[in-house]
Coordinates of C-alpha atoms in Angstrom, one line a residue:
X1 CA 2.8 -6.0 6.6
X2 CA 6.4 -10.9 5.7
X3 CA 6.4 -17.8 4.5
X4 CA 4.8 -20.9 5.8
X5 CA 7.4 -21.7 7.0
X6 CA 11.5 -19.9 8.2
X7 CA 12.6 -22.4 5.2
X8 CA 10.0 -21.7 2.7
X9 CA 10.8 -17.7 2.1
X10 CA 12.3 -15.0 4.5
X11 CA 10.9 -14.0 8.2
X12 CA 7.3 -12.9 6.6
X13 CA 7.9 -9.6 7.9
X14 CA 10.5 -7.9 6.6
X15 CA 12.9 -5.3 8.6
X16 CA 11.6 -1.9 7.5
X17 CA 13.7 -0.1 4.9
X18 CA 13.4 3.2 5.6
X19 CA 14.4 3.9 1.7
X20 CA 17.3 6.3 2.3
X21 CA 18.4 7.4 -1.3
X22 CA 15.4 5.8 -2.8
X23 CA 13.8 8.2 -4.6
X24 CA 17.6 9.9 -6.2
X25 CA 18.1 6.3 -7.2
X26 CA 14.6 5.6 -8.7
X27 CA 15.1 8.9 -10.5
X28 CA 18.2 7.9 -11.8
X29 CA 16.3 5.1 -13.0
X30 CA 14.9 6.9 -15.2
X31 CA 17.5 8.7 -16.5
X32 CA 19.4 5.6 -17.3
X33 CA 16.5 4.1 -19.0
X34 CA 18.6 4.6 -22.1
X35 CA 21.1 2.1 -20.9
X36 CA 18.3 -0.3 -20.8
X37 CA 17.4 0.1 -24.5
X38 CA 20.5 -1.2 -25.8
X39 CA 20.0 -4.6 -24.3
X40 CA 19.5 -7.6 -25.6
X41 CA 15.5 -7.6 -26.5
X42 CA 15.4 -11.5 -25.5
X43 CA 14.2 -12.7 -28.5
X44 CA 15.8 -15.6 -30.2
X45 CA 16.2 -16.4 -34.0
X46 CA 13.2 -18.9 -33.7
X47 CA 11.0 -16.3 -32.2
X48 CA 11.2 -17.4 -28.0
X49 CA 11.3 -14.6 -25.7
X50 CA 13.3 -15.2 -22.5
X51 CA 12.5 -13.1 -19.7
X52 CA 14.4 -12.3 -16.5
X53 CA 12.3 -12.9 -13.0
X54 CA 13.3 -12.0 -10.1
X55 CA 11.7 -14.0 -7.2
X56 CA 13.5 -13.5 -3.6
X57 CA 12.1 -17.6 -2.2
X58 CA 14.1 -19.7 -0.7
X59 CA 13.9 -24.1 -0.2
X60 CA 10.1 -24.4 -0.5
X61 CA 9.0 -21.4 -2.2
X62 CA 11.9 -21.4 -4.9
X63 CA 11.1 -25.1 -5.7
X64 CA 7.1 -24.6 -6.1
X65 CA 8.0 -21.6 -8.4
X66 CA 10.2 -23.6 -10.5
X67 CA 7.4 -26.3 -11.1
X68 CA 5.0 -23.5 -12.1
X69 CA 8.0 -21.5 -14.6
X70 CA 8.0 -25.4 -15.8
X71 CA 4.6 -26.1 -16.4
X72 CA 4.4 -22.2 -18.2
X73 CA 7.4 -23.5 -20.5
X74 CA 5.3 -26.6 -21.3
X75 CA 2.1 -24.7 -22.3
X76 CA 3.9 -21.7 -23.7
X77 CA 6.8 -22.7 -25.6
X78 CA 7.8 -19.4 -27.1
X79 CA 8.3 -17.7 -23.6
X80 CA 11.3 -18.8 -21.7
X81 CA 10.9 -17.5 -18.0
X82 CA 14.6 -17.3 -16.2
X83 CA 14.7 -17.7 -12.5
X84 CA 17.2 -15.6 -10.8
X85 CA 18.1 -12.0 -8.7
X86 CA 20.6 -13.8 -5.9
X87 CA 18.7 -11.8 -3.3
X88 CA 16.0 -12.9 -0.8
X89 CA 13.0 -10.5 -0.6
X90 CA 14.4 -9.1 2.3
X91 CA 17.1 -7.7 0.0
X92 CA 15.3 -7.0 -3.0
X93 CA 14.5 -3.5 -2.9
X94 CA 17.6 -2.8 -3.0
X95 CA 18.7 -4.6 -5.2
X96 CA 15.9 -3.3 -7.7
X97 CA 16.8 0.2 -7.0
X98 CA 20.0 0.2 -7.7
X99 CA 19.2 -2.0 -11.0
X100 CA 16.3 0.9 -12.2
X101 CA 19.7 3.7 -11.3
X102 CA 22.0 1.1 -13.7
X103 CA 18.8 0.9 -16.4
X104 CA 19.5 -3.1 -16.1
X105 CA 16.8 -4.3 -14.4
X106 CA 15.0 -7.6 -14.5
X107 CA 11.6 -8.4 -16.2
X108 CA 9.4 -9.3 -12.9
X109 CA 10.7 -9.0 -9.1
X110 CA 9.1 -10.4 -6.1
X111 CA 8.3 -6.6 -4.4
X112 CA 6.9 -6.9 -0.8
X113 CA 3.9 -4.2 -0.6
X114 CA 4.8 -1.8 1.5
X115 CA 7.9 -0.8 -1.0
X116 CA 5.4 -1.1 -4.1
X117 CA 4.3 2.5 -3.4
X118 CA 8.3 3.9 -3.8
X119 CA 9.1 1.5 -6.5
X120 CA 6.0 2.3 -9.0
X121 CA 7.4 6.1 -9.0
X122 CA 9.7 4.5 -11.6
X123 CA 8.8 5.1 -15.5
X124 CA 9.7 1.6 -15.8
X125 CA 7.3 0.1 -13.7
X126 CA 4.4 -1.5 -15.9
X127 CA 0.7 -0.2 -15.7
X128 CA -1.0 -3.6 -15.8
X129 CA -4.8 -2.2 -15.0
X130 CA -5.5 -3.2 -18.5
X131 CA -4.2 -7.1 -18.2
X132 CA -5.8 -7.5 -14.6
X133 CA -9.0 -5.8 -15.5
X134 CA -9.2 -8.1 -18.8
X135 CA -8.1 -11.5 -17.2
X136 CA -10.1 -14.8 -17.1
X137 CA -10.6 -14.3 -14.0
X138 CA -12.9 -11.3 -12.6
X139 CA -10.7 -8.7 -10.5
X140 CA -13.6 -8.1 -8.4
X141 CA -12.9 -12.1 -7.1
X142 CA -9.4 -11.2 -5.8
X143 CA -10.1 -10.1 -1.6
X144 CA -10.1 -6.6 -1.5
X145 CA -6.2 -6.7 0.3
X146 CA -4.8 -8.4 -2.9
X147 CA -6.0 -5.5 -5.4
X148 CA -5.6 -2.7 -3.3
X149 CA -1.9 -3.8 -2.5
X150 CA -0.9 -3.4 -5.9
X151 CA -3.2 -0.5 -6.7
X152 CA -1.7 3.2 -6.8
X153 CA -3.3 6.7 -7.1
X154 CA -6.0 4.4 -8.8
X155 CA -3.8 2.5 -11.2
X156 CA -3.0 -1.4 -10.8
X157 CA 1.2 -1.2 -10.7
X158 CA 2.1 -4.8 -10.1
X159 CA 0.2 -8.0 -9.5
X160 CA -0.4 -9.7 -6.3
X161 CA 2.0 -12.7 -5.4
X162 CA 1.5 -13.4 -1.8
X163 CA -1.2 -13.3 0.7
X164 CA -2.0 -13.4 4.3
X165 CA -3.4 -12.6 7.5
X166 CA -3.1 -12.2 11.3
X167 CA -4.8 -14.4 14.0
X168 CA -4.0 -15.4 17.1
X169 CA -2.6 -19.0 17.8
X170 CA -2.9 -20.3 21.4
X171 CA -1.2 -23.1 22.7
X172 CA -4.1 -25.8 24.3
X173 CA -1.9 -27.1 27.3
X174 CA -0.6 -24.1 28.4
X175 CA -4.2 -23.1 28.6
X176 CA -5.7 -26.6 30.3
X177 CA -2.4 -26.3 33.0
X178 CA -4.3 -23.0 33.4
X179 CA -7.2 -23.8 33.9
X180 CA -8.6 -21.5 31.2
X181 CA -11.0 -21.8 28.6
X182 CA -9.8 -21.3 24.9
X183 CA -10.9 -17.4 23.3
X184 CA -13.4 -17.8 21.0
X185 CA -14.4 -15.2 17.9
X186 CA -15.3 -11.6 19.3
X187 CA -13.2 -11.5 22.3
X188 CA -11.9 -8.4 23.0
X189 CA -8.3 -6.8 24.0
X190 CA -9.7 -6.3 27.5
X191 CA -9.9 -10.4 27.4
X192 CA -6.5 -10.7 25.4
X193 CA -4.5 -8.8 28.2
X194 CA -6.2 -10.6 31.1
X195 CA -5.5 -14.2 29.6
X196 CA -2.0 -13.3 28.8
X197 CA -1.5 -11.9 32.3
X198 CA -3.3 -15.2 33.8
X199 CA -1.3 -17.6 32.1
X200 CA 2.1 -15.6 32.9
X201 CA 4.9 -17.5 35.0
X202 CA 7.6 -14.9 35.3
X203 CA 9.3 -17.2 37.9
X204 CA 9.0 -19.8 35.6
X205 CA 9.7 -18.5 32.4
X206 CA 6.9 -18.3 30.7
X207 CA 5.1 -16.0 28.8
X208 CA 1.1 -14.7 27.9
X209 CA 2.3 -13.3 24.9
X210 CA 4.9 -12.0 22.6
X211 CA 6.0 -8.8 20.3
X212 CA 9.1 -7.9 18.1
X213 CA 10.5 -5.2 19.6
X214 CA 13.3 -3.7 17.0
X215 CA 10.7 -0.9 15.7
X216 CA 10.7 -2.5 12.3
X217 CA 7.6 -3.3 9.9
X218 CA 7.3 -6.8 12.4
X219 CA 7.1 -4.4 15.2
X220 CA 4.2 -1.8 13.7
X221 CA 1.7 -4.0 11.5
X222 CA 0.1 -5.8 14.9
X223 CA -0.6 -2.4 16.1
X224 CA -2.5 -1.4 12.4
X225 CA -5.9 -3.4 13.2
X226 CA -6.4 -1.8 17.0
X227 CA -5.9 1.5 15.0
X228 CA -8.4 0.4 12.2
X229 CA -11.0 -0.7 14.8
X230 CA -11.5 1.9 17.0
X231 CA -11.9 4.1 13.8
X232 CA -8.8 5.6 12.6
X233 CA -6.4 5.8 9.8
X234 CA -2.7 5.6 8.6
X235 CA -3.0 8.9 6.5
X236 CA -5.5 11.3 7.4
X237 CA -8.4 12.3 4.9
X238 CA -6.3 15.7 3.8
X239 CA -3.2 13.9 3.3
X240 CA -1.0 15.8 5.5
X241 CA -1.5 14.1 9.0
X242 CA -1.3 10.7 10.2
X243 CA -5.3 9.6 10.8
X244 CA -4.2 7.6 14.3
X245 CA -3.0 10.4 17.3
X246 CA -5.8 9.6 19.6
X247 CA -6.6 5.7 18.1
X248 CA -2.9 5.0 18.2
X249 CA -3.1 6.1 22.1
X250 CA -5.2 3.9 22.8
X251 CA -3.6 1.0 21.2
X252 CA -0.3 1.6 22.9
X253 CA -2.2 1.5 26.1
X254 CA -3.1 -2.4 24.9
X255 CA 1.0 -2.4 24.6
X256 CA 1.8 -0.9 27.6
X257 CA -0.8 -3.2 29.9
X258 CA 1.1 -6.1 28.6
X259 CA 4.5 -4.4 29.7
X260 CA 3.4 -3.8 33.2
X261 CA 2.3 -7.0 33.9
X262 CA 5.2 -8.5 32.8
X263 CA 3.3 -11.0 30.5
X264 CA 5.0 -10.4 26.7
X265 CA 7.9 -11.5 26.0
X266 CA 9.5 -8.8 23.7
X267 CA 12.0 -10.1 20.7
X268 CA 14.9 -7.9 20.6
X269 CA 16.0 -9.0 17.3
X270 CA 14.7 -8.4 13.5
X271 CA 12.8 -11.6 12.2
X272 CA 10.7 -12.7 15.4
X273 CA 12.6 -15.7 15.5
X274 CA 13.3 -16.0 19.2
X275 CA 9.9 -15.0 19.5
X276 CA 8.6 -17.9 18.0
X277 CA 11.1 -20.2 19.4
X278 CA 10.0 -19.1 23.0
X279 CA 6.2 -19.9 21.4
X280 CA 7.6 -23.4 20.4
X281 CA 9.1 -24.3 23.1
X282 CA 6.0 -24.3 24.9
X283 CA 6.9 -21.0 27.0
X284 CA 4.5 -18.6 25.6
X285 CA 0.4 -19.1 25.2
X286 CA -0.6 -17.0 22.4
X287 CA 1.2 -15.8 19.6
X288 CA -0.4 -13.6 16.9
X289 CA 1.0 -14.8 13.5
X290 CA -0.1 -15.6 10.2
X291 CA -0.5 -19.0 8.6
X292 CA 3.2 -19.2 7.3
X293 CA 3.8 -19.8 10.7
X294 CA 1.6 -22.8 11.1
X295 CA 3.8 -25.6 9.4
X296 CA 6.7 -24.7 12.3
X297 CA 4.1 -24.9 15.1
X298 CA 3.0 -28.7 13.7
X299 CA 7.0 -29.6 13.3
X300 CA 7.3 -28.6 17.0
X301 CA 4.5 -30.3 18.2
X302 CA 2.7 -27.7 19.7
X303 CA -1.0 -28.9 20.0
X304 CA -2.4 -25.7 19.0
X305 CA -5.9 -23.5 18.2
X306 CA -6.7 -20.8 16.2
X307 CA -8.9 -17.7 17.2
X308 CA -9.2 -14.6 15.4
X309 CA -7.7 -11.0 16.4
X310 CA -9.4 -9.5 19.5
X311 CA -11.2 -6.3 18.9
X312 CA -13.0 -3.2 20.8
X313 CA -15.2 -2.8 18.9
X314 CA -16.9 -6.2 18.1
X315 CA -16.2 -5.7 14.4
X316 CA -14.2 -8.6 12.8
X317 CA -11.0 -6.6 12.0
X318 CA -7.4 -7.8 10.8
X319 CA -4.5 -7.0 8.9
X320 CA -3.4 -8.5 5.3
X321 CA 0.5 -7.8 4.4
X322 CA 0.2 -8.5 0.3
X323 CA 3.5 -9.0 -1.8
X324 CA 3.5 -8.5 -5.5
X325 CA 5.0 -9.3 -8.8
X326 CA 6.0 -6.1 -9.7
X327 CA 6.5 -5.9 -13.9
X328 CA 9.3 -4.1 -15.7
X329 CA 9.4 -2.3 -19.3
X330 CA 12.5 -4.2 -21.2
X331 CA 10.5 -3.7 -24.8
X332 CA 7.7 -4.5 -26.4
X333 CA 8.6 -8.3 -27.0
X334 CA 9.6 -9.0 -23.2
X335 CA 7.5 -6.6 -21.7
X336 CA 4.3 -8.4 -23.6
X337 CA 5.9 -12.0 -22.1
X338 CA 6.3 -10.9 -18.9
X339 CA 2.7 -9.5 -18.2
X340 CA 1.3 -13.3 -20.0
X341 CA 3.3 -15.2 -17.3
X342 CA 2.1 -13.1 -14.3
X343 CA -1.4 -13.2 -15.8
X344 CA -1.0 -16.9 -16.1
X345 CA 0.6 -17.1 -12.2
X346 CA -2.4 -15.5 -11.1
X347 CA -5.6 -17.9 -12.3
X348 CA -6.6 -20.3 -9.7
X349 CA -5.2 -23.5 -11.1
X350 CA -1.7 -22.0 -10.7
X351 CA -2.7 -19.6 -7.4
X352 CA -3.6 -22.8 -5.7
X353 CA -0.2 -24.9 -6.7
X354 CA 1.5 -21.9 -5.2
X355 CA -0.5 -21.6 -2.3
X356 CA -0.3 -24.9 -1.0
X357 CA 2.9 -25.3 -1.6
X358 CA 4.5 -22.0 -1.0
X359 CA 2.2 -20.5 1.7
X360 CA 0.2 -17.7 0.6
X361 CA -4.0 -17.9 1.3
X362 CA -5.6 -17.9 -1.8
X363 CA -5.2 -14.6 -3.9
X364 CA -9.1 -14.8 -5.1
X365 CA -12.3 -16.3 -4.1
X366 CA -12.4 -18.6 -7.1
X367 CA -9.0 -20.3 -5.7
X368 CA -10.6 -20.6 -2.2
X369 CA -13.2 -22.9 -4.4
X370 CA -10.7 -25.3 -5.4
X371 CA -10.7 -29.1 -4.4
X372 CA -7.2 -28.8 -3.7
X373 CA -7.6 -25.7 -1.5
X374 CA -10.5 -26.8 0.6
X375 CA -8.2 -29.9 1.4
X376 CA -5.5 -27.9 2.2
X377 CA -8.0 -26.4 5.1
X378 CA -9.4 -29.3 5.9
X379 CA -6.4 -30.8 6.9
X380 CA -4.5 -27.7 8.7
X381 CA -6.4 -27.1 11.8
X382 CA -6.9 -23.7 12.4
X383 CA -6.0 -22.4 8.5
X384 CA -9.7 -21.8 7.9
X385 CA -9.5 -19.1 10.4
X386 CA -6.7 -16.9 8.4
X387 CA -8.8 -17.3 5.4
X388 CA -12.0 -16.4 6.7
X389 CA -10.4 -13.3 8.6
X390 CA -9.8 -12.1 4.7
X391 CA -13.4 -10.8 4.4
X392 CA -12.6 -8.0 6.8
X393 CA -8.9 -7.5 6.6
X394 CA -7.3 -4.2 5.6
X395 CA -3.8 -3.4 4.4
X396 CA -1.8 -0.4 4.4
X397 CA -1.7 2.1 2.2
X398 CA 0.4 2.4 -0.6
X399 CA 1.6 5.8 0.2
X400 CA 5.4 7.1 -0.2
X401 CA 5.3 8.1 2.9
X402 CA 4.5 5.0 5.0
X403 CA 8.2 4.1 5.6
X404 CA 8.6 6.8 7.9
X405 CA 5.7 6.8 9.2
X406 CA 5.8 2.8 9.8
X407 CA 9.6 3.6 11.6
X408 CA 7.7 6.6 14.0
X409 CA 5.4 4.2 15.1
X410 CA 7.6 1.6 15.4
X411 CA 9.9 3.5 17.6
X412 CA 6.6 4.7 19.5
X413 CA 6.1 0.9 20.1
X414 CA 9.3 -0.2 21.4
X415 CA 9.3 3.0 23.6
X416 CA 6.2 1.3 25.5
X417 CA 6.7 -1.9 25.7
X418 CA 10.4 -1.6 27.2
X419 CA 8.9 1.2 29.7
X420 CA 10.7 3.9 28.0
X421 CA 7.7 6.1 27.5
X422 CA 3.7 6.6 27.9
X423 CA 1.7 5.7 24.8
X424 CA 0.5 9.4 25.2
X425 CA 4.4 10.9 25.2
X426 CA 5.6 7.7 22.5
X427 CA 2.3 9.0 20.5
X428 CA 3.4 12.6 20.0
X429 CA 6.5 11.8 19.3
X430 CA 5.4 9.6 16.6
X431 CA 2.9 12.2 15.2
X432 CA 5.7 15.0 14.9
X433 CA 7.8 12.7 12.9
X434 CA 5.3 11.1 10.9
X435 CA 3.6 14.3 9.9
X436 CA 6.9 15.4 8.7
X437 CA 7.1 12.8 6.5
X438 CA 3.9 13.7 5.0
X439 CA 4.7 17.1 4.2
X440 CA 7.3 15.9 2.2
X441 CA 6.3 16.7 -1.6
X442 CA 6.4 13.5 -3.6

């Protein structure tokens, strides 16, 4: 799905962790939950309960966190939340596996969505239906991407910490030098592929476009809304296929149009960073990105404008990549603190502290409201667009499976856009591995 910023948390998409071992460690979790019993139960002479949190930020994102954990301390006295883990989130599934195998695990951790699925198979993973169905503020006002990101085989199994979406950000010169007019709302891939190709320079050095192109999660979640708009699925309807041979053909041929003509500019290493750097540097005219990317585009300069994804179909479509606070079962006493201070985290006077600050679009309607938000969008061009896009965006599935099937594709995609393979060939050979996957029991 990976950050306003490269110094406010880690590359906002994270390398794909295929999850090799995963499921031995996370049962060893659970037969070392034992271990965890005989831990200290947090709870001081006077009654405070310190709890552990994991939370995987870096510069920006770590110092808006520790003004919220201080304004928590302030208004709950008896709860004292620790900030730690040592990992970024990049790192922190495994670091949160192999703490379930130990049975010393923290309280909270910062779990990006796509692991959620493999992590919840863990005993020690908290059911928090009950707390998010009961809070202040209505679950129905959270976008539809931010509940069913933490939601599994109907259950809520974490809440959501981060949110986000994908436009498309075009740089205004490159486009005047051009001679071409800006893309508006309902243009469509046909149009996205002849810009790109239009405001091309090979000789030059400059690009229409750009894509990661190490097969990771960077790689595969562009390619999700295509798939989503021209009607298909990640899992099919039985449960044993992927729901995308015939849509994910035609979204490669998007791919594999920009490859033949030359016009993207494909990032051979994990993070997109030279891919953005190429955008910054005023050699590329449209990048699709999300608004953690926004504050770098300012920095550089870049006089910039916001459009939302193209589509076939005509139908608003995009992709949200939601994170979570994912809740762990250390006892009654810390397990009861650590679902008050993620309740509390989640109500829109907090959301909105950590959204502005931290980078994340507002996790609920009623934070969208706020004064402080609707200054935050008034005076970031374009951010209006990422939160708008929210009304239709979708978000993977949280299925066991979707690591491999995310590392098929992504292989698929590389395949095409270095001219390796067809989308039709790169396609099947997806499919075979992916179904695989799937028949897998779980």
């Amino acid at each position: 799905m990976q950050a306003v910023s490269r110094g406010a948390r880690p590359a906002r998409r994270d390398v794909l962790r295929a999850g090799a071992g995963l499921a031995t460690a996370l049962a060893a979790g659970a037969t070392a939950a034992g271990c965890a019993a005989g831990r200290d139960d947090g709870v001081a002479a006077d009654g405070t309960v310190t709890i552990e949190m994991w939370h995987g930020q870096t510069d920006t994102g770590k110092k808006a966190l520790e003004s919220l954990v201080a304004a928590f301390g302030r208004s709950h006295p008896r709860i004292r939340v620790e900030l730690g883990g040592g990992v970024l989130a990049d790192a922190m599934l495994q670091k949160v596996t192999a703490a379930l195998a130990a049975g010393s695990y923290p309280d909270i951790a910062y779990v990006f969505g796509s692991d959620l699925a493999s992590v919840a198979r863990s005993p020690q993973v908290v059911d928090l239906t009950d707390l998010v169905k009961d809070a202040p503020t209505p679950w129905s006002s959270y976008w539809a991407p931010a509940r069913e990101a933490v939601t599994v085989n109907g259950r809520v199994r974490a809440a959501p910490a981060l949110l986000d979406s994908l436009a498309v950000v075009c740089n205004k010169k490159l486009f005047r030098q051009a001679g071409l007019p800006l893309p508006e709302a309902g243009w469509r891939w046909d149009d996205f592929v002849t810009t790109a190709k239009a405001l091309t320079d090979t000789g030059g050095g400059r690009f229409g476009t750009g894509w990661p192109g190490v097969g990771d999660e960077d790689t595969v979640w562009r390619l999700w809304p295509m798939i989503w708009d021209l009607g298909g699925d990640v899992v099919a309807a039985d449960g044993k296929h992927i729901g995308f041979g015939d849509t994910g053909t035609r979204a490669l041929e998007v791919v594999a149009e920009l490859a033949r003509d030359k016009s993207v500019y494909v990032d051979p290493k994990p993070g997109s960073e030279q891919m953005y750097q190429v955008f910054m540097s005023g050699r590329m005219a449209m990048a699709v990105t999300g608004p953690w990317q926004l504050p770098d585009i300012q920095q550089a300069r870049i006089d910039y404008h916001v459009v939302p994804l193209p589509t076939f179909s005509g139908r608003p479509t995009t992709i949200s990549g939601p994170d979570t606070w994912t809740v762990f079962d250390n006892g009654d006493a810390r397990r009861k603190a650590a679902r008050t201070f993620v309740s509390w985290l989640m109500q829109p006077v907090q959301d909105v502290r950590w959204d502005v600050r931290a980078g994340s679009l507002p996790l609920s309607r009623a934070t969208r409201d706020l004064p402080a938000w609707q200054h935050k969008e008034g005076t970031t061009e374009g951010l209006g667009v990422f939160t708008k896009a929210l009304d239709s965006a979708r978000v993977r599935p949280v299925h066991a499976a979707y690591p491999q099937i995310s590392q098929a594709l992504g292989q698929a995609v590389v395949a095409v856009l270095l001219g390796r393979s067809s989308p039709a060939k790169a396609m099947r050979a997806c499919a075979a591995d992916a179904n695989a996957a799937l028949l897998i029991p779980r």
